[in-house]
Coordinates of C-alpha atoms and ligand atoms in Angstrom, one line a residue:
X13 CA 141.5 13.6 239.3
X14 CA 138.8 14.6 236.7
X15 CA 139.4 14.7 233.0
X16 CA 138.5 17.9 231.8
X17 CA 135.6 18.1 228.8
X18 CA 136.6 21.2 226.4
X19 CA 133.5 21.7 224.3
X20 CA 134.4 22.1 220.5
X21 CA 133.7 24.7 218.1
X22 CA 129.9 24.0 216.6
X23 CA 130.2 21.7 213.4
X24 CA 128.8 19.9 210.8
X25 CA 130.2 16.6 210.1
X26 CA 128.8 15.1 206.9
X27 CA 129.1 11.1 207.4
X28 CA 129.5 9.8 203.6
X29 CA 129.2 6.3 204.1
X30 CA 127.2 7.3 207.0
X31 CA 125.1 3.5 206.9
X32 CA 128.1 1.8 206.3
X33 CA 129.6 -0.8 208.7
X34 CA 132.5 1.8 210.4
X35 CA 130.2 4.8 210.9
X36 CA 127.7 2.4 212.9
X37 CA 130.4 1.0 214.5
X38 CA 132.7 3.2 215.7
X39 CA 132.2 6.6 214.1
X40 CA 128.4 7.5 215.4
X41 CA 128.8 5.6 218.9
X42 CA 132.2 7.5 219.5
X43 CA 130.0 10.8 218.3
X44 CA 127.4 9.7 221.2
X45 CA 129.9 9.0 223.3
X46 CA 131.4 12.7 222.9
X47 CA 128.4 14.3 223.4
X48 CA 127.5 12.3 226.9
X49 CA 130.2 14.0 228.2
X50 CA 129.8 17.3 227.0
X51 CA 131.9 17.8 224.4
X52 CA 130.0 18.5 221.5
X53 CA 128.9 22.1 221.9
X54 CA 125.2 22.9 220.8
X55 CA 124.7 23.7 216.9
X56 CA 127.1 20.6 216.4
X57 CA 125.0 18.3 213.6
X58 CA 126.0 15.2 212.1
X59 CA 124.7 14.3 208.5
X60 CA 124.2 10.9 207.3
X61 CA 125.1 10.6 203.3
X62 CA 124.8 7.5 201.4
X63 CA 122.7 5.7 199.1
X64 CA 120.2 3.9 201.6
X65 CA 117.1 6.1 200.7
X66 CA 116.3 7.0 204.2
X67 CA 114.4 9.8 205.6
X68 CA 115.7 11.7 208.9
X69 CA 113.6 9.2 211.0
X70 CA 114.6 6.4 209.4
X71 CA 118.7 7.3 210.3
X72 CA 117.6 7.9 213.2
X73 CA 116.4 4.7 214.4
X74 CA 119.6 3.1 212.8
X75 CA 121.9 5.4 214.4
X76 CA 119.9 4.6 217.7
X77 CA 120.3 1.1 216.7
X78 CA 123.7 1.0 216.1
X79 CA 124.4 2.6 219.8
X80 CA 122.8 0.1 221.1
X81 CA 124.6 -2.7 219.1
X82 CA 127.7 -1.5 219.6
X83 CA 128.4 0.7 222.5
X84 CA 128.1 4.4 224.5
X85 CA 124.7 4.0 226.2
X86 CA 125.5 2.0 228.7
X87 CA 126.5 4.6 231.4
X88 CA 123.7 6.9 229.4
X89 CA 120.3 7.8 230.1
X90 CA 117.4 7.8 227.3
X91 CA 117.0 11.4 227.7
X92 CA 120.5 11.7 226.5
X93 CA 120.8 9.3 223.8
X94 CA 116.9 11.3 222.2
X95 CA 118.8 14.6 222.3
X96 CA 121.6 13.0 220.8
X97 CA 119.6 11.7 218.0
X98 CA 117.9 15.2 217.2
X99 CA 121.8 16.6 216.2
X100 CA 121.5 14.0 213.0
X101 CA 120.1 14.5 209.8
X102 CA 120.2 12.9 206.6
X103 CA 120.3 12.6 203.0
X104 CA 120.5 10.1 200.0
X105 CA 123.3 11.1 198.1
X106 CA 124.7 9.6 194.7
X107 CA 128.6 9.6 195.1
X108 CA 129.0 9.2 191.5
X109 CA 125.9 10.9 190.2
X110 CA 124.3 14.3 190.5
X111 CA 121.5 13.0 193.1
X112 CA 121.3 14.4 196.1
X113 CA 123.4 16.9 196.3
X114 CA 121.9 19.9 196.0
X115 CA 120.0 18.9 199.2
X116 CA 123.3 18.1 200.6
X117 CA 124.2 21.8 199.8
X118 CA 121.1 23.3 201.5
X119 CA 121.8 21.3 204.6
X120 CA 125.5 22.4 205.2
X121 CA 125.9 25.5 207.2
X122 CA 128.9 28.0 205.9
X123 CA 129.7 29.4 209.2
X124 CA 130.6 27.0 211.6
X125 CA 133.5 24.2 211.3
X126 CA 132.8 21.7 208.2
X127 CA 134.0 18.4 208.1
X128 CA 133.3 15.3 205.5
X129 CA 134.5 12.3 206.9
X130 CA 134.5 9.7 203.6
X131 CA 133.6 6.4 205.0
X132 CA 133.2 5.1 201.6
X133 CA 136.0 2.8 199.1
X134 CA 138.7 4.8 198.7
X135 CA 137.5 5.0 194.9
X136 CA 135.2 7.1 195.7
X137 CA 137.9 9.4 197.1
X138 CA 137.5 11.3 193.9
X139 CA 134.3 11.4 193.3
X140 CA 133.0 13.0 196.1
X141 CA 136.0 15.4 196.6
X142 CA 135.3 16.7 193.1
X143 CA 131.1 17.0 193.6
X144 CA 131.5 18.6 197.0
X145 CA 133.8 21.5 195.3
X146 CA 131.6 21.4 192.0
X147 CA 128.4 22.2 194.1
X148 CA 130.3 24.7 196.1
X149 CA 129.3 22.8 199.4
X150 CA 132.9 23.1 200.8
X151 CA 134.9 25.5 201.5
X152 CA 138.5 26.6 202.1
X153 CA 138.0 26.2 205.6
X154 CA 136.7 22.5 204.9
X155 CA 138.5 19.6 206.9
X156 CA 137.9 16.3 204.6
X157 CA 138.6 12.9 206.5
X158 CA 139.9 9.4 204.7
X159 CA 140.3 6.2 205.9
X160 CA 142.9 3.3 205.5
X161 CA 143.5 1.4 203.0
X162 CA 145.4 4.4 201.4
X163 CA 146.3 2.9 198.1
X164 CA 147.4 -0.4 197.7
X165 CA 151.2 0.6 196.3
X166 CA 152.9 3.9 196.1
X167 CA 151.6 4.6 192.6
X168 CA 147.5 4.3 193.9
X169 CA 148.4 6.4 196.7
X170 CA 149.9 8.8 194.6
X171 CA 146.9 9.0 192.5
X172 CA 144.4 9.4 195.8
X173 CA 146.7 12.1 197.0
X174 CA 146.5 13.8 193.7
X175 CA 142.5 13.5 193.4
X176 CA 141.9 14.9 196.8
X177 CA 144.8 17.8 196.6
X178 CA 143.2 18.6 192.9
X179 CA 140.1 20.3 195.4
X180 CA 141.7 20.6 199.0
X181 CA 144.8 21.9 200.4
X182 CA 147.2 19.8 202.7
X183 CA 146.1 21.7 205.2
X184 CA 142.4 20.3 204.9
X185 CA 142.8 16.6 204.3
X186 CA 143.2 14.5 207.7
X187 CA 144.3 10.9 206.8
X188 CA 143.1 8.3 209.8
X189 CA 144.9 5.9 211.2
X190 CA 143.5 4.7 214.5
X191 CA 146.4 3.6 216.1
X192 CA 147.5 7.1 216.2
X193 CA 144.2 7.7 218.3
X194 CA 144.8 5.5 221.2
X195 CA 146.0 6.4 224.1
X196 CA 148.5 4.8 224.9
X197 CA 150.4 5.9 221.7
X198 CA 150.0 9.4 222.4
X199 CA 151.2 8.2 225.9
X200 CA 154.8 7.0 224.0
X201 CA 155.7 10.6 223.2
X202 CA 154.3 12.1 226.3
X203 CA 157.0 9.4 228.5
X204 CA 159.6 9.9 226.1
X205 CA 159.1 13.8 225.6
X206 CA 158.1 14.6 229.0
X207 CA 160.5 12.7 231.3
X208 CA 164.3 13.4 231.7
X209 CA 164.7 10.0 232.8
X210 CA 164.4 8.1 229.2
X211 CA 165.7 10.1 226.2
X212 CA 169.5 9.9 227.1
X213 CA 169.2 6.2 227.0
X214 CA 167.4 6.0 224.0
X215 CA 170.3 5.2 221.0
X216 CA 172.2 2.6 219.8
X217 CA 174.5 3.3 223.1
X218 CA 172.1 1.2 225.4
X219 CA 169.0 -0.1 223.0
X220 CA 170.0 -3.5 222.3
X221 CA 167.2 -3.8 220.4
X222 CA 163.4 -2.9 220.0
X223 CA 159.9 -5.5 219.6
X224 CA 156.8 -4.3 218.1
X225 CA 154.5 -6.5 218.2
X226 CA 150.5 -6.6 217.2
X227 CA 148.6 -9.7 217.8
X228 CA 145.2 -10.2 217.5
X229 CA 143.1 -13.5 218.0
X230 CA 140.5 -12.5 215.2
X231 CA 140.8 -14.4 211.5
X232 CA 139.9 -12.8 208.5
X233 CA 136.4 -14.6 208.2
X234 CA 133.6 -11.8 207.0
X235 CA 136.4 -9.7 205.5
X236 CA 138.2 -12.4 203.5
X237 CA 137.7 -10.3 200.4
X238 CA 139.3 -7.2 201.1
X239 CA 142.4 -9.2 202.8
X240 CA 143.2 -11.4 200.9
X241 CA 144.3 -8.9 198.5
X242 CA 146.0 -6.8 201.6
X243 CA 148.0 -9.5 203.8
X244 CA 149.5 -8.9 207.2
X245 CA 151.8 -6.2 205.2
X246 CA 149.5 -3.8 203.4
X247 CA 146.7 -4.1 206.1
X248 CA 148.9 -3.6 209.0
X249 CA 152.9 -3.3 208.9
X250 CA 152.8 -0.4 205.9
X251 CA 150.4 1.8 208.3
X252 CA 149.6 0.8 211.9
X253 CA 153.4 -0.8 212.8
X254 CA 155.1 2.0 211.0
X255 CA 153.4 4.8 212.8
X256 CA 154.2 2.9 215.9
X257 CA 158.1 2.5 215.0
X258 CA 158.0 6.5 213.9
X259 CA 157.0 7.4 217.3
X260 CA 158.9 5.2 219.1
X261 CA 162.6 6.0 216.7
X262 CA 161.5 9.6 215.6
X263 CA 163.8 12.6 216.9
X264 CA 162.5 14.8 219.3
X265 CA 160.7 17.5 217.6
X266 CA 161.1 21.4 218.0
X267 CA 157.3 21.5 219.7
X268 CA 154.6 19.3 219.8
X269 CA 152.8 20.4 216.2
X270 CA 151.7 18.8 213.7
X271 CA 154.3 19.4 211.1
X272 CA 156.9 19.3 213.5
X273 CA 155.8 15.8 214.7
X274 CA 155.1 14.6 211.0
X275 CA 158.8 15.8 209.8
X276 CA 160.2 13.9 212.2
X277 CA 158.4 10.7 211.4
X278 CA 158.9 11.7 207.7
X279 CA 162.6 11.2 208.2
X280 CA 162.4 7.6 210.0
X281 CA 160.4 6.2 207.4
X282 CA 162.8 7.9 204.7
X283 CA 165.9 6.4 207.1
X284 CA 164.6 2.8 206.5
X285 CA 166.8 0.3 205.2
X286 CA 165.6 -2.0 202.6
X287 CA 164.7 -5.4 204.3
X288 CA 167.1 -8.8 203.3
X289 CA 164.5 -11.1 202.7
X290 CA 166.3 -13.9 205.0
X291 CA 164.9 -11.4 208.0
X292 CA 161.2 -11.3 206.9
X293 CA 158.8 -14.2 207.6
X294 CA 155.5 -14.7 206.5
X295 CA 152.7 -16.9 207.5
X296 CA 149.5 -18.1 207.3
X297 CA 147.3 -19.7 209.7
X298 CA 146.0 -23.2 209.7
X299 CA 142.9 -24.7 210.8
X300 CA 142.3 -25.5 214.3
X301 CA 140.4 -26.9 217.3
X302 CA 138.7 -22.8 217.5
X303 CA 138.5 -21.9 213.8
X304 CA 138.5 -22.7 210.1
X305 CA 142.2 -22.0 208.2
X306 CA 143.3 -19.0 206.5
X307 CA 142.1 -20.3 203.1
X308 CA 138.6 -21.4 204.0
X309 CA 138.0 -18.1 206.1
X310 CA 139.5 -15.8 202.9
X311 CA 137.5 -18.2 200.3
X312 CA 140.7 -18.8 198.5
X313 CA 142.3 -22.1 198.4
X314 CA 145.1 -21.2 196.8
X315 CA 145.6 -18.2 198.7
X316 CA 149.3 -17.3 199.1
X317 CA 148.8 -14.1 201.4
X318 CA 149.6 -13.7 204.5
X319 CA 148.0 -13.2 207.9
X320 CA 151.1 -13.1 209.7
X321 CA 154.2 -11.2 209.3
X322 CA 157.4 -10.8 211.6
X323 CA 160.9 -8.9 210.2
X324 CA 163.7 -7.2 211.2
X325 CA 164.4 -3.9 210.4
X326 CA 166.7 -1.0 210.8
X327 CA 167.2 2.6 210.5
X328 CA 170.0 4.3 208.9
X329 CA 170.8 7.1 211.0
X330 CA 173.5 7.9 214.2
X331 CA 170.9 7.5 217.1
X332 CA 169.7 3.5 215.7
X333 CA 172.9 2.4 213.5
X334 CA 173.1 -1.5 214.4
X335 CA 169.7 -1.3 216.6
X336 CA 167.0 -4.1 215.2
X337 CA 163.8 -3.0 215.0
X338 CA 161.9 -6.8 215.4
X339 CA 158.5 -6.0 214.3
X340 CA 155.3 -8.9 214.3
X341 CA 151.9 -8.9 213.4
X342 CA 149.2 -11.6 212.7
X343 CA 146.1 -12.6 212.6
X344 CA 144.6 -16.1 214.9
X345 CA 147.7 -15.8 217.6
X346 CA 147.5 -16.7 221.2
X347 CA 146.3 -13.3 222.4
X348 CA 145.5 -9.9 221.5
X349 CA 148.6 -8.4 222.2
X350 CA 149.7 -4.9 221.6
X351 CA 152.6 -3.8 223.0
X352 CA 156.5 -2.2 222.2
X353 CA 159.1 -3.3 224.3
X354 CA 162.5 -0.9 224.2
X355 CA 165.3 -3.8 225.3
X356 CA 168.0 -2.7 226.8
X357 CA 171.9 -3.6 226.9
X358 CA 173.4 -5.9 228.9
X359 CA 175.7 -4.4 232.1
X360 CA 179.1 -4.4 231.0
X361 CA 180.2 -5.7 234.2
X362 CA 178.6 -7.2 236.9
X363 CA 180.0 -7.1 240.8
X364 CA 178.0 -9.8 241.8
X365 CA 180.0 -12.6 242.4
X366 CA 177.9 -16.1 241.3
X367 CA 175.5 -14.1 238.8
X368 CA 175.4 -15.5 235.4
X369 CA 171.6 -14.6 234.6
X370 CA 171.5 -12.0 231.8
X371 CA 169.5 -9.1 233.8
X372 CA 168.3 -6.5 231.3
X373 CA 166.0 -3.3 231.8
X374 CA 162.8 -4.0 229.7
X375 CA 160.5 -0.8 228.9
X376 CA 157.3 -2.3 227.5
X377 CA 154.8 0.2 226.6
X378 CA 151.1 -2.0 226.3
X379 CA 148.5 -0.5 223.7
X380 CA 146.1 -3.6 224.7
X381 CA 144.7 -4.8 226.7
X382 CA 145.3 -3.2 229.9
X383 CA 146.9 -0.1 228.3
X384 CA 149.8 0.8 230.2
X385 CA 153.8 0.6 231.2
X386 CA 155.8 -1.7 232.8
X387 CA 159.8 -1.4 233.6
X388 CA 161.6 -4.3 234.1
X389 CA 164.4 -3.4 237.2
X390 CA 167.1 -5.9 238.5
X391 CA 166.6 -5.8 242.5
X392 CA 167.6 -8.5 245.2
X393 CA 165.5 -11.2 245.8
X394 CA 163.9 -10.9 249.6
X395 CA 165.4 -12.8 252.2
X396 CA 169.0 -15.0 253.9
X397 CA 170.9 -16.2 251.2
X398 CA 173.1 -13.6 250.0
X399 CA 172.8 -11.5 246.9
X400 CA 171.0 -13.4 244.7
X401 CA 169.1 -11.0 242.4
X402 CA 166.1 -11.5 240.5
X403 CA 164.1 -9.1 237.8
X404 CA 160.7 -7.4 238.6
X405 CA 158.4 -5.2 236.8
X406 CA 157.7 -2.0 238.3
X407 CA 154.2 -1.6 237.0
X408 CA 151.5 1.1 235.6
X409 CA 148.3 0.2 234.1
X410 CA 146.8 3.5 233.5
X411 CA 143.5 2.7 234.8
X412 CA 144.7 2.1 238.0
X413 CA 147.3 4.4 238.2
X414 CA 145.3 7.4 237.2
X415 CA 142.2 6.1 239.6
X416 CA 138.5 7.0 238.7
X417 CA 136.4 6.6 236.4
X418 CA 135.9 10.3 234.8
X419 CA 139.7 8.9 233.2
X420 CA 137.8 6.1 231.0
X421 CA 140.0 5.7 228.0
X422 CA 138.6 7.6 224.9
X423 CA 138.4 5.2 221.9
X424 CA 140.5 6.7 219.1
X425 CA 138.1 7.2 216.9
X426 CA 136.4 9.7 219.3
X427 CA 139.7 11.4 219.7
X428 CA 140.5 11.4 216.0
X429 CA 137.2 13.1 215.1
X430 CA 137.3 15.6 217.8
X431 CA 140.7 16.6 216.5
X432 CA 139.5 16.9 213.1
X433 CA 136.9 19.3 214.5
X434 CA 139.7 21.3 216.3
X435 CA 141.5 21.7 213.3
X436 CA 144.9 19.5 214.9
X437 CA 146.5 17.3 212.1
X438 CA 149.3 16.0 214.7
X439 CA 147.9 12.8 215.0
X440 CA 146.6 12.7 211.2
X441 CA 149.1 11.1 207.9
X442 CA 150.4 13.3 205.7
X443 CA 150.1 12.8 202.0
X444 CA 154.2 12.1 202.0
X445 CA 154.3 10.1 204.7
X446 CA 151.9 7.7 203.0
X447 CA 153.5 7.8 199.9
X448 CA 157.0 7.2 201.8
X449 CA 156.3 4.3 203.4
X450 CA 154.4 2.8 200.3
X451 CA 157.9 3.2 198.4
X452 CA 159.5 0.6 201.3
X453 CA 156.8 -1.4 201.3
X454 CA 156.4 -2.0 197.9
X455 CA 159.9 -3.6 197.0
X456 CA 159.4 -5.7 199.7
X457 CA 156.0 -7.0 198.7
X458 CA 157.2 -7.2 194.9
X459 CA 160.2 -9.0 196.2
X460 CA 158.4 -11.9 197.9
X461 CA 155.6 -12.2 194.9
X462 CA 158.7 -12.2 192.3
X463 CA 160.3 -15.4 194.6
X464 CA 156.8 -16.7 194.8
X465 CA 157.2 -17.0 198.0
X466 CA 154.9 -19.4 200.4
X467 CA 154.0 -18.5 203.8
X468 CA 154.4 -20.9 206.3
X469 CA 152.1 -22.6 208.3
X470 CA 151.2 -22.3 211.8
X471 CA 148.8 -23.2 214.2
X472 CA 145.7 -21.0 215.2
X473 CA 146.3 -20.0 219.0
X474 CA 150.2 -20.3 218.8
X475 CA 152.6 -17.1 218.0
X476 CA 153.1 -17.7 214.8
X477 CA 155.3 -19.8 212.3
X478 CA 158.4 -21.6 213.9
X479 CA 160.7 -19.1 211.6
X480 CA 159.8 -15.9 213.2
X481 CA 160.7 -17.5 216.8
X482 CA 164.5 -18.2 214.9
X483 CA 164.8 -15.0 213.5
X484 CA 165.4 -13.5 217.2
X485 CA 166.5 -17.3 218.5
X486 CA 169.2 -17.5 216.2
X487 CA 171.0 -13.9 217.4
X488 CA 170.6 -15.2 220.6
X489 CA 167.4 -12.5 221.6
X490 CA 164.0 -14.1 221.8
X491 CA 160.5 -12.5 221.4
X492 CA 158.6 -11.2 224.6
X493 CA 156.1 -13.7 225.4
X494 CA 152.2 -13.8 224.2
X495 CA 150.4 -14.2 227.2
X496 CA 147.4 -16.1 226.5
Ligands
BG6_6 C1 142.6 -2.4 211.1 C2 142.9 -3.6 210.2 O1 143.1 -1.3 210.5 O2 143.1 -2.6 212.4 C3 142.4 -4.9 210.9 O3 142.4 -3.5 208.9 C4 142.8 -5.0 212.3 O4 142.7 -6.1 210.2 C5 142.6 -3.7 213.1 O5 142.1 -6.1 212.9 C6 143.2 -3.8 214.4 O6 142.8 -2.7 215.2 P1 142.7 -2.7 216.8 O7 142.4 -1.3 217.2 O8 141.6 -3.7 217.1 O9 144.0 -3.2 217.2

């Protein structure tokens, strides 16, 4: 089975930002990447803009340098990677002055697909929204393209919102957030939408309740800064964990557009109950045998924020009434972990005699690693003995299941960008999304820093403080485990 390469419409994607640590990382390797296999049509050109006075040759070498660092030519031969390089361009560019951009202007083509992807603080939102419009670079047909953190409460994202819609339609402004991007998310909808077998089950009729969990083994060292400010909440829960419990709760929509999908995910988030702050635990990590603590890797030793979160949630609407909604993430746990497990009711009755183990169908749907699905099933253990019955996974890991290598997984961002370029916002925010789940998040976060409220401590390597294991433990459900 190959994966089929649809070329794109040719483009010109202006990187602002385009020396900055994401655009080396993720944003110019994914671009390479792309055009290996043949999806970036010829006439597609990618313009570095920042304040690094470069000349073409000099981005260049630092894009080439940056593929190298951090990925796509591997499986690539030079040949490639040198025509790769000739698509690029460059310019110094003053986001808050008037340098630079009348070169900018003469470099941007009118009549193929324009896209600015700001990979800059999101104060410069403004700024550059309002010079690209002054100097008549964009368009109507323009796509602009933000990144996360989107405001830090409702009332900052309600002022980014207004200071790009002040020079771009709706229509034109595609807000990332990776997770969307990955495959295995887009996979949730595709096994939910596109199988018979799942969507009659999926209510408060058999869902005894539903994990989302996000674990990652990284700290916060190098980006203690920006995080300390954030916490597990803002950087994570508000965005990443919320598009994952949209997807996962959302009602089916009418077709599979990007409205459609985005009005459905709309009404979750508005459908979220307030959280009792018994059922939200916070933590922060402590030193150990691998790693410094929270404090010393954020440079704050008074630092109250967290790097962990766990909380239970629920959704006020027929298909979820009584359903939890256990969501977890933190930083320094026992593995990186990614995954959303859909738990299932108990049997009402059992007819095997002698059975007292709780058997329960598990759907856990793995982002990372080893993106994939896995169904627990009750069967009968092999052998004399009688009906003794045992649980088993019935398992597919996408790579394997889908066989060669031509079905690689895309990194989101490659996906992301190549949908901006398409003109599909399906897999993009919209502006009231954002500003609906800012307006639950922020009581939350007010109420904790009203009850000055300490996270606890736990361990680097473990799953996080003893609290979050009780707030399952105590309604007699437990949290799938971290493998390590
Ligand atoms: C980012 C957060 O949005 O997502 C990081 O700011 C986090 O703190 C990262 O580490 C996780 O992304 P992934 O794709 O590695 O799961």
């Amino acid at each position: 089975m190959a994966s089929r390469v649809i070329p794109v419409d040719p483009f010109d994607l202006v990187i602002f930002g385009g020396t900055g640590d994401l655009a080396r990382r993720k944003i110019l390797p994914g671009l390479f990447r792309r055009y290996s296999s043949g999806q970036m049509p010829e006439g597609a050109r990618i313009i570095g803009a920042a304040r690094s006075d470069l000349d073409r040759a000099g981005y260049q070498q630092l894009v080439n340098e940056s593929i190298a660092e951090f990925g796509g030519a591997e499986k690539s031969d030079t040949a490639m990677l040198a025509k790769f390089l000739e698509t690029l361009d460059y310019t110094p560019i003053d986001a808050k002055g008037e340098a630079g951009w009348d070169a900018l202007s003469g470099m941007v083509r009118k009549d193929v697909v324009q896209a600015f992807y700001f990979s800059v603080a999101p104060s410069l939102f403004g700024d550059l929204a309002q010079r690209l419009h002054a100097h008549k670079i964009a368009t109507d047909q323009s796509r602009i393209v933000v990144e996360k953190p989107f405001g830090r409460d409702l009332k900052s994202a309600k002022a980014l919102n207004k200071s790009l819609r002040d020079h771009f339609d709706e229509s034109q402004v595609y807000r990332i957030d990776h997770y969307l991007g990955k495959e295995t998310v887009q996979n949730l909808m595709a096994v939910r939408f596109g199988n018979v077998l799942f969507e009659p089950l999926w209510n408060n009729h058999y869902v005894d309740h539903i994990q989302i969990t996000v674990a990652e083994t990284v700290g916060v060292g190098g980006r203690g800064a920006y995080y300390d400010r954030a916490g597990a909440m803002r950087d994570m829960v508000q965005n990443h964990l919320m598009q994952l419990l949209c997807l996962i709760a959302m009602e089916p929509p009418g077709q599979f557009g990007a409205d459609e999908v985005r009005d459905e995910k709309l009404k979750v988030i508005r459908a979220l109950q307030g959280v009792d702050p018994h059922h939200i635990v916070r933590g922060q990590y402590d030193a150990g045998p691998n790693g410094a603590s929270y404090r010393e890797d954020a440079e704050n030793p008074r630092s109250f924020t967290e790097s962990f979160i766990a909380m239970k949630v629920h959704i006020n609407n027929w298909r979820w009434a009584g359903v939890p909604f256990y969501l977890r993430t933190g930083k320094r746990m026992k593995s990186r972990t990614s995954e959303i497990a859909v738990v299932f009711k108990d049997l009402g009755h059992s007819i095997f005699e002698g059975d007292e183990k709780r058997h329960r169908n598990i759907l856990s749907i793995r982002l990372q690693p080893n993106e994939g699905m896995d169904l627990q099933v009750t069967i009968k253990e092999p052998g004399p003995g009688g009906m003794r019955l045992v649980d088993v996974p019935l398992d597919m890991t996408f790579a394997e299941a889908l066989g060669d290598s031509d079905h690689e997984v895309t990194d989101a961002y490659e996906r992301l960008i190549m949908d901006v370029i398409r003109g599909n916002q399906t897999l993009f925010m919209r502006g009231d999304e954002v500003e609906a789940a800012w307006a639950w998040t922020d009581p939350l976060i007010n109420g904790w820093e009203g009850r000055n409220d300490v996270p606890k401590l736990y361990d680097a390597g473990s799953s996080g403080p003893e609290d979050a294991l009780m707030l399952l433990h105590r309604e007699g459900r437990k949290w799938r485990e971290l493998k390590g």
